[in-house]
Amino acid sequence: MDFIYIRSFIEVARCHSFTKAAENLGYVQSSVTTHIQKLEQEYGVILFERFGRSMRLTSAGEQLRDTFEQILALYESSKHLISRPAKGHLDIGTIESLFSYFLPPVFHQYRRVYPEINLQVHPITETQILQLIKAGEIDLGIVLDQPIQEEDIEAIKLREEELVLVASPGHRLQQAVQICAADLNGQSYIATEHTCTYRNAFEKLLGKHGVAYDVHHEFGSLEAIKQCVSYGLGIGLLPRIAVVRELAEGTLIRLPFSHPDITFYTQIVIHRKKWRDPAIRHMIELLREAAGREGEDAIPAAL
């Protein structure tokens, strides 16, 4: 049964006229007549009787009118419910550096529009995020990685995320104009966990150039890494967003090192078949806006 038939029925019952009902609904009269005939065929009863120029409901039609009015009321109520700020939860997988230094303002803005959405944020590795996206166990991921190309996953680049090599003030390479991989030979390195994508890229680069280095400390906490580096226990490779305050205060210095092999992007990852409801679309837009505000190298992408 089509809602068009029900609306035609309700309007004919209200106007007592096929012609008037058709005018009010914007149909030709024959369409309204067909709608009523379809309903009569479906229920196997006569719904209207003609008395002169007026149409009146039969007893069967009277019974159906109450039911149809309830159906339409429930339908309109359901549309109103869906159009309001949603309830439920949004599961997001991300990494510590983005969770700590990029996402909090985004989540604050999101809460203002969707106060009844429960944000479930899982600080996990990029590999785990991709696995959970593929399995449909989280709604979207926010990762820091080299360009992701997966068959079932769409990766939306937000911006190139600058990685900086930091050291304690007074480091012997501080005055260098530009340092290359070979200049890092023999350095002590304060590393992120072994699953970290940019750590792996950095160590692969050092290995390719035959650079010897020592990993004296390995932490899952960026704050711990920054503290160790500031006390001169080694150098560290971290996202710039994680060390902005320390660089400004002078507790850490930035060494002039960069290489195309460690070019990384903040990206949204989402399953290609994931239905992007208004709540998810709004989160994506907020992430794009935040990336554009915090860096001039934000990369536009289309939903």
PDB file of N, CA and C in Angstrom, residues 15-91:
ATOM      1  N   CYS A  15     -13.302  16.180   2.092  1.00  0.00           N
ATOM      2  CA  CYS A  15     -13.950  17.103   1.153  1.00  0.00           C
ATOM      3  C   CYS A  15     -15.289  16.576   0.623  1.00  0.00           C
ATOM      4  N   HIS A  16     -15.532  15.273   0.779  1.00  0.00           N
ATOM      5  CA  HIS A  16     -16.735  14.621   0.219  1.00  0.00           C
ATOM      6  C   HIS A  16     -16.784  14.780  -1.292  1.00  0.00           C
ATOM      7  N   SER A  17     -15.586  14.833  -1.919  1.00  0.00           N
ATOM      8  CA  SER A  17     -15.555  15.051  -3.368  1.00  0.00           C
ATOM      9  C   SER A  17     -14.233  14.579  -3.943  1.00  0.00           C
ATOM     10  N   PHE A  18     -14.307  13.803  -5.029  1.00  0.00           N
ATOM     11  CA  PHE A  18     -13.087  13.402  -5.719  1.00  0.00           C
ATOM     12  C   PHE A  18     -12.438  14.615  -6.385  1.00  0.00           C
ATOM     13  N   THR A  19     -13.281  15.446  -6.993  1.00  0.00           N
ATOM     14  CA  THR A  19     -12.761  16.607  -7.727  1.00  0.00           C
ATOM     15  C   THR A  19     -12.028  17.572  -6.793  1.00  0.00           C
ATOM     16  N   LYS A  20     -12.642  17.902  -5.666  1.00  0.00           N
ATOM     17  CA  LYS A  20     -12.037  18.835  -4.723  1.00  0.00           C
ATOM     18  C   LYS A  20     -10.769  18.245  -4.104  1.00  0.00           C
ATOM     19  N   ALA A  21     -10.813  16.959  -3.775  1.00  0.00           N
ATOM     20  CA  ALA A  21      -9.635  16.300  -3.203  1.00  0.00           C
ATOM     21  C   ALA A  21      -8.470  16.342  -4.187  1.00  0.00           C
ATOM     22  N   ALA A  22      -8.760  16.105  -5.486  1.00  0.00           N
ATOM     23  CA  ALA A  22      -7.719  16.134  -6.503  1.00  0.00           C
ATOM     24  C   ALA A  22      -7.096  17.524  -6.606  1.00  0.00           C
ATOM     25  N   GLU A  23      -7.923  18.561  -6.544  1.00  0.00           N
ATOM     26  CA  GLU A  23      -7.405  19.936  -6.599  1.00  0.00           C
ATOM     27  C   GLU A  23      -6.496  20.218  -5.409  1.00  0.00           C
ATOM     28  N   ASN A  24      -6.924  19.811  -4.231  1.00  0.00           N
ATOM     29  CA  ASN A  24      -6.139  20.089  -3.022  1.00  0.00           C
ATOM     30  C   ASN A  24      -4.803  19.347  -3.017  1.00  0.00           C
ATOM     31  N   LEU A  25      -4.814  18.153  -3.594  1.00  0.00           N
ATOM     32  CA  LEU A  25      -3.597  17.340  -3.598  1.00  0.00           C
ATOM     33  C   LEU A  25      -2.707  17.591  -4.803  1.00  0.00           C
ATOM     34  N   GLY A  26      -3.245  18.324  -5.798  1.00  0.00           N
ATOM     35  CA  GLY A  26      -2.453  18.605  -7.003  1.00  0.00           C
ATOM     36  C   GLY A  26      -2.452  17.463  -7.989  1.00  0.00           C
ATOM     37  N   TYR A  27      -3.480  16.599  -7.952  1.00  0.00           N
ATOM     38  CA  TYR A  27      -3.597  15.488  -8.886  1.00  0.00           C
ATOM     39  C   TYR A  27      -4.736  15.749  -9.856  1.00  0.00           C
ATOM     40  N   VAL A  28      -4.761  14.972 -10.926  1.00  0.00           N
ATOM     41  CA  VAL A  28      -5.960  14.965 -11.768  1.00  0.00           C
ATOM     42  C   VAL A  28      -6.977  14.055 -11.097  1.00  0.00           C
ATOM     43  N   GLN A  29      -8.260  14.270 -11.388  1.00  0.00           N
ATOM     44  CA  GLN A  29      -9.304  13.512 -10.693  1.00  0.00           C
ATOM     45  C   GLN A  29      -9.180  12.013 -10.938  1.00  0.00           C
ATOM     46  N   SER A  30      -8.773  11.635 -12.132  1.00  0.00           N
ATOM     47  CA  SER A  30      -8.682  10.213 -12.447  1.00  0.00           C
ATOM     48  C   SER A  30      -7.653   9.515 -11.551  1.00  0.00           C
ATOM     49  N   SER A  31      -6.590  10.238 -11.155  1.00  0.00           N
ATOM     50  CA  SER A  31      -5.587   9.639 -10.277  1.00  0.00           C
ATOM     51  C   SER A  31      -6.181   9.347  -8.902  1.00  0.00           C
ATOM     52  N   VAL A  32      -6.933  10.298  -8.372  1.00  0.00           N
ATOM     53  CA  VAL A  32      -7.568  10.085  -7.066  1.00  0.00           C
ATOM     54  C   VAL A  32      -8.557   8.927  -7.153  1.00  0.00           C
ATOM     55  N   THR A  33      -9.319   8.873  -8.219  1.00  0.00           N
ATOM     56  CA  THR A  33     -10.272   7.770  -8.400  1.00  0.00           C
ATOM     57  C   THR A  33      -9.536   6.432  -8.415  1.00  0.00           C
ATOM     58  N   THR A  34      -8.406   6.386  -9.103  1.00  0.00           N
ATOM     59  CA  THR A  34      -7.597   5.163  -9.162  1.00  0.00           C
ATOM     60  C   THR A  34      -7.075   4.786  -7.777  1.00  0.00           C
ATOM     61  N   HIS A  35      -6.644   5.778  -7.002  1.00  0.00           N
ATOM     62  CA  HIS A  35      -6.134   5.500  -5.652  1.00  0.00           C
ATOM     63  C   HIS A  35      -7.205   4.853  -4.792  1.00  0.00           C
ATOM     64  N   ILE A  36      -8.399   5.375  -4.861  1.00  0.00           N
ATOM     65  CA  ILE A  36      -9.487   4.819  -4.053  1.00  0.00           C
ATOM     66  C   ILE A  36      -9.842   3.415  -4.537  1.00  0.00           C
ATOM     67  N   GLN A  37      -9.866   3.217  -5.840  1.00  0.00           N
ATOM     68  CA  GLN A  37     -10.159   1.885  -6.382  1.00  0.00           C
ATOM     69  C   GLN A  37      -9.111   0.864  -5.934  1.00  0.00           C
ATOM     70  N   LYS A  38      -7.839   1.282  -5.893  1.00  0.00           N
ATOM     71  CA  LYS A  38      -6.783   0.388  -5.429  1.00  0.00           C
ATOM     72  C   LYS A  38      -7.021  -0.032  -3.981  1.00  0.00           C
ATOM     73  N   LEU A  39      -7.421   0.911  -3.166  1.00  0.00           N
ATOM     74  CA  LEU A  39      -7.697   0.587  -1.756  1.00  0.00           C
ATOM     75  C   LEU A  39      -8.899  -0.355  -1.654  1.00  0.00           C
ATOM     76  N   GLU A  40      -9.931  -0.097  -2.412  1.00  0.00           N
ATOM     77  CA  GLU A  40     -11.128  -0.959  -2.364  1.00  0.00           C
ATOM     78  C   GLU A  40     -10.798  -2.377  -2.828  1.00  0.00           C
ATOM     79  N   GLN A  41      -9.926  -2.478  -3.824  1.00  0.00           N
ATOM     80  CA  GLN A  41      -9.518  -3.808  -4.280  1.00  0.00           C
ATOM     81  C   GLN A  41      -8.696  -4.525  -3.213  1.00  0.00           C
ATOM     82  N   GLU A  42      -7.839  -3.773  -2.534  1.00  0.00           N
ATOM     83  CA  GLU A  42      -6.975  -4.382  -1.534  1.00  0.00           C
ATOM     84  C   GLU A  42      -7.772  -4.882  -0.334  1.00  0.00           C
ATOM     85  N   TYR A  43      -8.764  -4.102   0.080  1.00  0.00           N
ATOM     86  CA  TYR A  43      -9.547  -4.482   1.255  1.00  0.00           C
ATOM     87  C   TYR A  43     -10.800  -5.275   0.908  1.00  0.00           C
ATOM     88  N   GLY A  44     -11.188  -5.264  -0.379  1.00  0.00           N
ATOM     89  CA  GLY A  44     -12.354  -6.028  -0.796  1.00  0.00           C
ATOM     90  C   GLY A  44     -13.665  -5.446  -0.312  1.00  0.00           C
ATOM     91  N   VAL A  45     -13.728  -4.131  -0.150  1.00  0.00           N
ATOM     92  CA  VAL A  45     -14.949  -3.457   0.309  1.00  0.00           C
ATOM     93  C   VAL A  45     -15.126  -2.163  -0.475  1.00  0.00           C
ATOM     94  N   ILE A  46     -16.349  -1.628  -0.424  1.00  0.00           N
ATOM     95  CA  ILE A  46     -16.623  -0.303  -0.977  1.00  0.00           C
ATOM     96  C   ILE A  46     -16.380   0.718   0.126  1.00  0.00           C
ATOM     97  N   LEU A  47     -15.622   1.760  -0.187  1.00  0.00           N
ATOM     98  CA  LEU A  47     -15.249   2.742   0.830  1.00  0.00           C
ATOM     99  C   LEU A  47     -16.076   4.022   0.762  1.00  0.00           C
ATOM    100  N   PHE A  48     -16.598   4.353  -0.426  1.00  0.00           N
ATOM    101  CA  PHE A  48     -17.392   5.575  -0.574  1.00  0.00           C
ATOM    102  C   PHE A  48     -18.700   5.270  -1.300  1.00  0.00           C
ATOM    103  N   GLU A  49     -19.718   6.006  -0.937  1.00  0.00           N
ATOM    104  CA  GLU A  49     -21.001   5.956  -1.624  1.00  0.00           C
ATOM    105  C   GLU A  49     -21.305   7.354  -2.137  1.00  0.00           C
ATOM    106  N   ARG A  50     -21.945   7.436  -3.312  1.00  0.00           N
ATOM    107  CA  ARG A  50     -22.276   8.742  -3.884  1.00  0.00           C
ATOM    108  C   ARG A  50     -23.722   9.090  -3.551  1.00  0.00           C
ATOM    109  N   PHE A  51     -23.935  10.279  -3.028  1.00  0.00           N
ATOM    110  CA  PHE A  51     -25.260  10.817  -2.766  1.00  0.00           C
ATOM    111  C   PHE A  51     -25.338  12.172  -3.468  1.00  0.00           C
ATOM    112  N   GLY A  52     -25.940  12.163  -4.664  1.00  0.00           N
ATOM    113  CA  GLY A  52     -25.949  13.373  -5.472  1.00  0.00           C
ATOM    114  C   GLY A  52     -24.525  13.676  -5.918  1.00  0.00           C
ATOM    115  N   ARG A  53     -24.045  14.893  -5.599  1.00  0.00           N
ATOM    116  CA  ARG A  53     -22.677  15.275  -5.944  1.00  0.00           C
ATOM    117  C   ARG A  53     -21.700  15.022  -4.811  1.00  0.00           C
ATOM    118  N   SER A  54     -22.203  14.498  -3.717  1.00  0.00           N
ATOM    119  CA  SER A  54     -21.358  14.329  -2.539  1.00  0.00           C
ATOM    120  C   SER A  54     -20.968  12.866  -2.351  1.00  0.00           C
ATOM    121  N   MET A  55     -19.735  12.650  -1.890  1.00  0.00           N
ATOM    122  CA  MET A  55     -19.226  11.320  -1.585  1.00  0.00           C
ATOM    123  C   MET A  55     -19.222  11.151  -0.074  1.00  0.00           C
ATOM    124  N   ARG A  56     -19.731  10.041   0.397  1.00  0.00           N
ATOM    125  CA  ARG A  56     -19.734   9.759   1.826  1.00  0.00           C
ATOM    126  C   ARG A  56     -19.108   8.392   2.093  1.00  0.00           C
ATOM    127  N   LEU A  57     -18.499   8.290   3.261  1.00  0.00           N
ATOM    128  CA  LEU A  57     -17.859   7.032   3.647  1.00  0.00           C
ATOM    129  C   LEU A  57     -18.902   5.976   3.954  1.00  0.00           C
ATOM    130  N   THR A  58     -18.616   4.760   3.543  1.00  0.00           N
ATOM    131  CA  THR A  58     -19.409   3.619   3.991  1.00  0.00           C
ATOM    132  C   THR A  58     -18.973   3.277   5.423  1.00  0.00           C
ATOM    133  N   SER A  59     -19.633   2.313   6.033  1.00  0.00           N
ATOM    134  CA  SER A  59     -19.236   1.913   7.389  1.00  0.00           C
ATOM    135  C   SER A  59     -17.810   1.368   7.397  1.00  0.00           C
ATOM    136  N   ALA A  60     -17.450   0.626   6.345  1.00  0.00           N
ATOM    137  CA  ALA A  60     -16.083   0.117   6.240  1.00  0.00           C
ATOM    138  C   ALA A  60     -15.101   1.281   6.095  1.00  0.00           C
ATOM    139  N   GLY A  61     -15.499   2.298   5.298  1.00  0.00           N
ATOM    140  CA  GLY A  61     -14.648   3.467   5.130  1.00  0.00           C
ATOM    141  C   GLY A  61     -14.458   4.226   6.433  1.00  0.00           C
ATOM    142  N   GLU A  62     -15.529   4.313   7.242  1.00  0.00           N
ATOM    143  CA  GLU A  62     -15.431   4.986   8.543  1.00  0.00           C
ATOM    144  C   GLU A  62     -14.393   4.303   9.433  1.00  0.00           C
ATOM    145  N   GLN A  63     -14.397   2.985   9.423  1.00  0.00           N
ATOM    146  CA  GLN A  63     -13.434   2.251  10.242  1.00  0.00           C
ATOM    147  C   GLN A  63     -11.998   2.495   9.758  1.00  0.00           C
ATOM    148  N   LEU A  64     -11.821   2.500   8.435  1.00  0.00           N
ATOM    149  CA  LEU A  64     -10.479   2.693   7.897  1.00  0.00           C
ATOM    150  C   LEU A  64      -9.963   4.112   8.124  1.00  0.00           C
ATOM    151  N   ARG A  65     -10.878   5.090   8.132  1.00  0.00           N
ATOM    152  CA  ARG A  65     -10.416   6.466   8.298  1.00  0.00           C
ATOM    153  C   ARG A  65      -9.662   6.641   9.606  1.00  0.00           C
ATOM    154  N   ASP A  66     -10.192   6.110  10.690  1.00  0.00           N
ATOM    155  CA  ASP A  66      -9.508   6.239  11.983  1.00  0.00           C
ATOM    156  C   ASP A  66      -8.119   5.600  11.942  1.00  0.00           C
ATOM    157  N   THR A  67      -8.066   4.407  11.321  1.00  0.00           N
ATOM    158  CA  THR A  67      -6.780   3.709  11.238  1.00  0.00           C
ATOM    159  C   THR A  67      -5.789   4.471  10.365  1.00  0.00           C
ATOM    160  N   PHE A  68      -6.256   4.955   9.218  1.00  0.00           N
ATOM    161  CA  PHE A  68      -5.375   5.686   8.313  1.00  0.00           C
ATOM    162  C   PHE A  68      -4.879   6.990   8.928  1.00  0.00           C
ATOM    163  N   GLU A  69      -5.723   7.667   9.683  1.00  0.00           N
ATOM    164  CA  GLU A  69      -5.284   8.900  10.339  1.00  0.00           C
ATOM    165  C   GLU A  69      -4.184   8.614  11.362  1.00  0.00           C
ATOM    166  N   GLN A  70      -4.314   7.488  12.060  1.00  0.00           N
ATOM    167  CA  GLN A  70      -3.265   7.098  13.010  1.00  0.00           C
ATOM    168  C   GLN A  70      -1.960   6.765  12.281  1.00  0.00           C
ATOM    169  N   ILE A  71      -2.088   6.074  11.137  1.00  0.00           N
ATOM    170  CA  ILE A  71      -0.894   5.720  10.363  1.00  0.00           C
ATOM    171  C   ILE A  71      -0.172   6.982   9.895  1.00  0.00           C
ATOM    172  N   LEU A  72      -0.911   7.950   9.369  1.00  0.00           N
ATOM    173  CA  LEU A  72      -0.296   9.185   8.898  1.00  0.00           C
ATOM    174  C   LEU A  72       0.323   9.973  10.046  1.00  0.00           C
ATOM    175  N   ALA A  73      -0.353   9.972  11.197  1.00  0.00           N
ATOM    176  CA  ALA A  73       0.183  10.680  12.361  1.00  0.00           C
ATOM    177  C   ALA A  73       1.499  10.058  12.816  1.00  0.00           C
ATOM    178  N   LEU A  74       1.553   8.722  12.830  1.00  0.00           N
ATOM    179  CA  LEU A  74       2.790   8.034  13.208  1.00  0.00           C
ATOM    180  C   LEU A  74       3.894   8.301  12.192  1.00  0.00           C
ATOM    181  N   TYR A  75       3.523   8.338  10.918  1.00  0.00           N
ATOM    182  CA  TYR A  75       4.508   8.614   9.871  1.00  0.00           C
ATOM    183  C   TYR A  75       5.104  10.012  10.022  1.00  0.00           C
ATOM    184  N   GLU A  76       4.254  11.011  10.248  1.00  0.00           N
ATOM    185  CA  GLU A  76       4.748  12.378  10.435  1.00  0.00           C
ATOM    186  C   GLU A  76       5.598  12.480  11.696  1.00  0.00           C
ATOM    187  N   SER A  77       5.179  11.750  12.738  1.00  0.00           N
ATOM    188  CA  SER A  77       5.953  11.760  13.982  1.00  0.00           C
ATOM    189  C   SER A  77       7.335  11.158  13.761  1.00  0.00           C
ATOM    190  N   SER A  78       7.402  10.093  12.961  1.00  0.00           N
ATOM    191  CA  SER A  78       8.702   9.458  12.694  1.00  0.00           C
ATOM    192  C   SER A  78       9.623  10.389  11.921  1.00  0.00           C
ATOM    193  N   LYS A  79       9.076  11.170  10.975  1.00  0.00           N
ATOM    194  CA  LYS A  79       9.897  12.122  10.234  1.00  0.00           C
ATOM    195  C   LYS A  79      10.429  13.215  11.150  1.00  0.00           C
ATOM    196  N   HIS A  80       9.580  13.670  12.069  1.00  0.00           N
ATOM    197  CA  HIS A  80      10.010  14.702  13.020  1.00  0.00           C
ATOM    198  C   HIS A  80      11.112  14.158  13.926  1.00  0.00           C
ATOM    199  N   LEU A  81      10.959  12.907  14.346  1.00  0.00           N
ATOM    200  CA  LEU A  81      11.954  12.303  15.227  1.00  0.00           C
ATOM    201  C   LEU A  81      13.305  12.193  14.548  1.00  0.00           C
ATOM    202  N   ILE A  82      13.317  11.751  13.295  1.00  0.00           N
ATOM    203  CA  ILE A  82      14.570  11.575  12.568  1.00  0.00           C
ATOM    204  C   ILE A  82      15.231  12.910  12.256  1.00  0.00           C
ATOM    205  N   SER A  83      14.429  13.961  12.050  1.00  0.00           N
ATOM    206  CA  SER A  83      14.992  15.262  11.699  1.00  0.00           C
ATOM    207  C   SER A  83      15.607  15.971  12.891  1.00  0.00           C
ATOM    208  N   ARG A  84      15.272  15.548  14.111  1.00  0.00           N
ATOM    209  CA  ARG A  84      15.842  16.170  15.302  1.00  0.00           C
ATOM    210  C   ARG A  84      17.257  15.650  15.538  1.00  0.00           C
ATOM    211  N   PRO A  85      18.056  16.383  16.358  1.00  0.00           N
ATOM    212  CA  PRO A  85      19.374  15.852  16.709  1.00  0.00           C
ATOM    213  C   PRO A  85      19.277  14.413  17.189  1.00  0.00           C
ATOM    214  N   ALA A  86      20.122  13.572  16.634  1.00  0.00           N
ATOM    215  CA  ALA A  86      20.008  12.134  16.841  1.00  0.00           C
ATOM    216  C   ALA A  86      20.454  11.703  18.225  1.00  0.00           C
ATOM    217  N   LYS A  87      19.983  10.538  18.611  1.00  0.00           N
ATOM    218  CA  LYS A  87      20.470   9.853  19.797  1.00  0.00           C
ATOM    219  C   LYS A  87      21.332   8.688  19.326  1.00  0.00           C
ATOM    220  N   GLY A  88      21.985   8.046  20.271  1.00  0.00           N
ATOM    221  CA  GLY A  88      22.797   6.887  19.912  1.00  0.00           C
ATOM    222  C   GLY A  88      24.258   7.131  20.208  1.00  0.00           C
ATOM    223  N   HIS A  89      25.118   6.493  19.451  1.00  0.00           N
ATOM    224  CA  HIS A  89      26.543   6.631  19.692  1.00  0.00           C
ATOM    225  C   HIS A  89      27.303   6.652  18.370  1.00  0.00           C
ATOM    226  N   LEU A  90      28.484   7.247  18.410  1.00  0.00           N
ATOM    227  CA  LEU A  90      29.364   7.317  17.256  1.00  0.00           C
ATOM    228  C   LEU A  90      30.718   6.789  17.694  1.00  0.00           C
ATOM    229  N   ASP A  91      31.128   5.668  17.100  1.00  0.00           N
ATOM    230  CA  ASP A  91      32.390   5.008  17.471  1.00  0.00           C
ATOM    231  C   ASP A  91      33.514   5.476  16.551  1.00  0.00           C
TER     232      ASP A  91
END
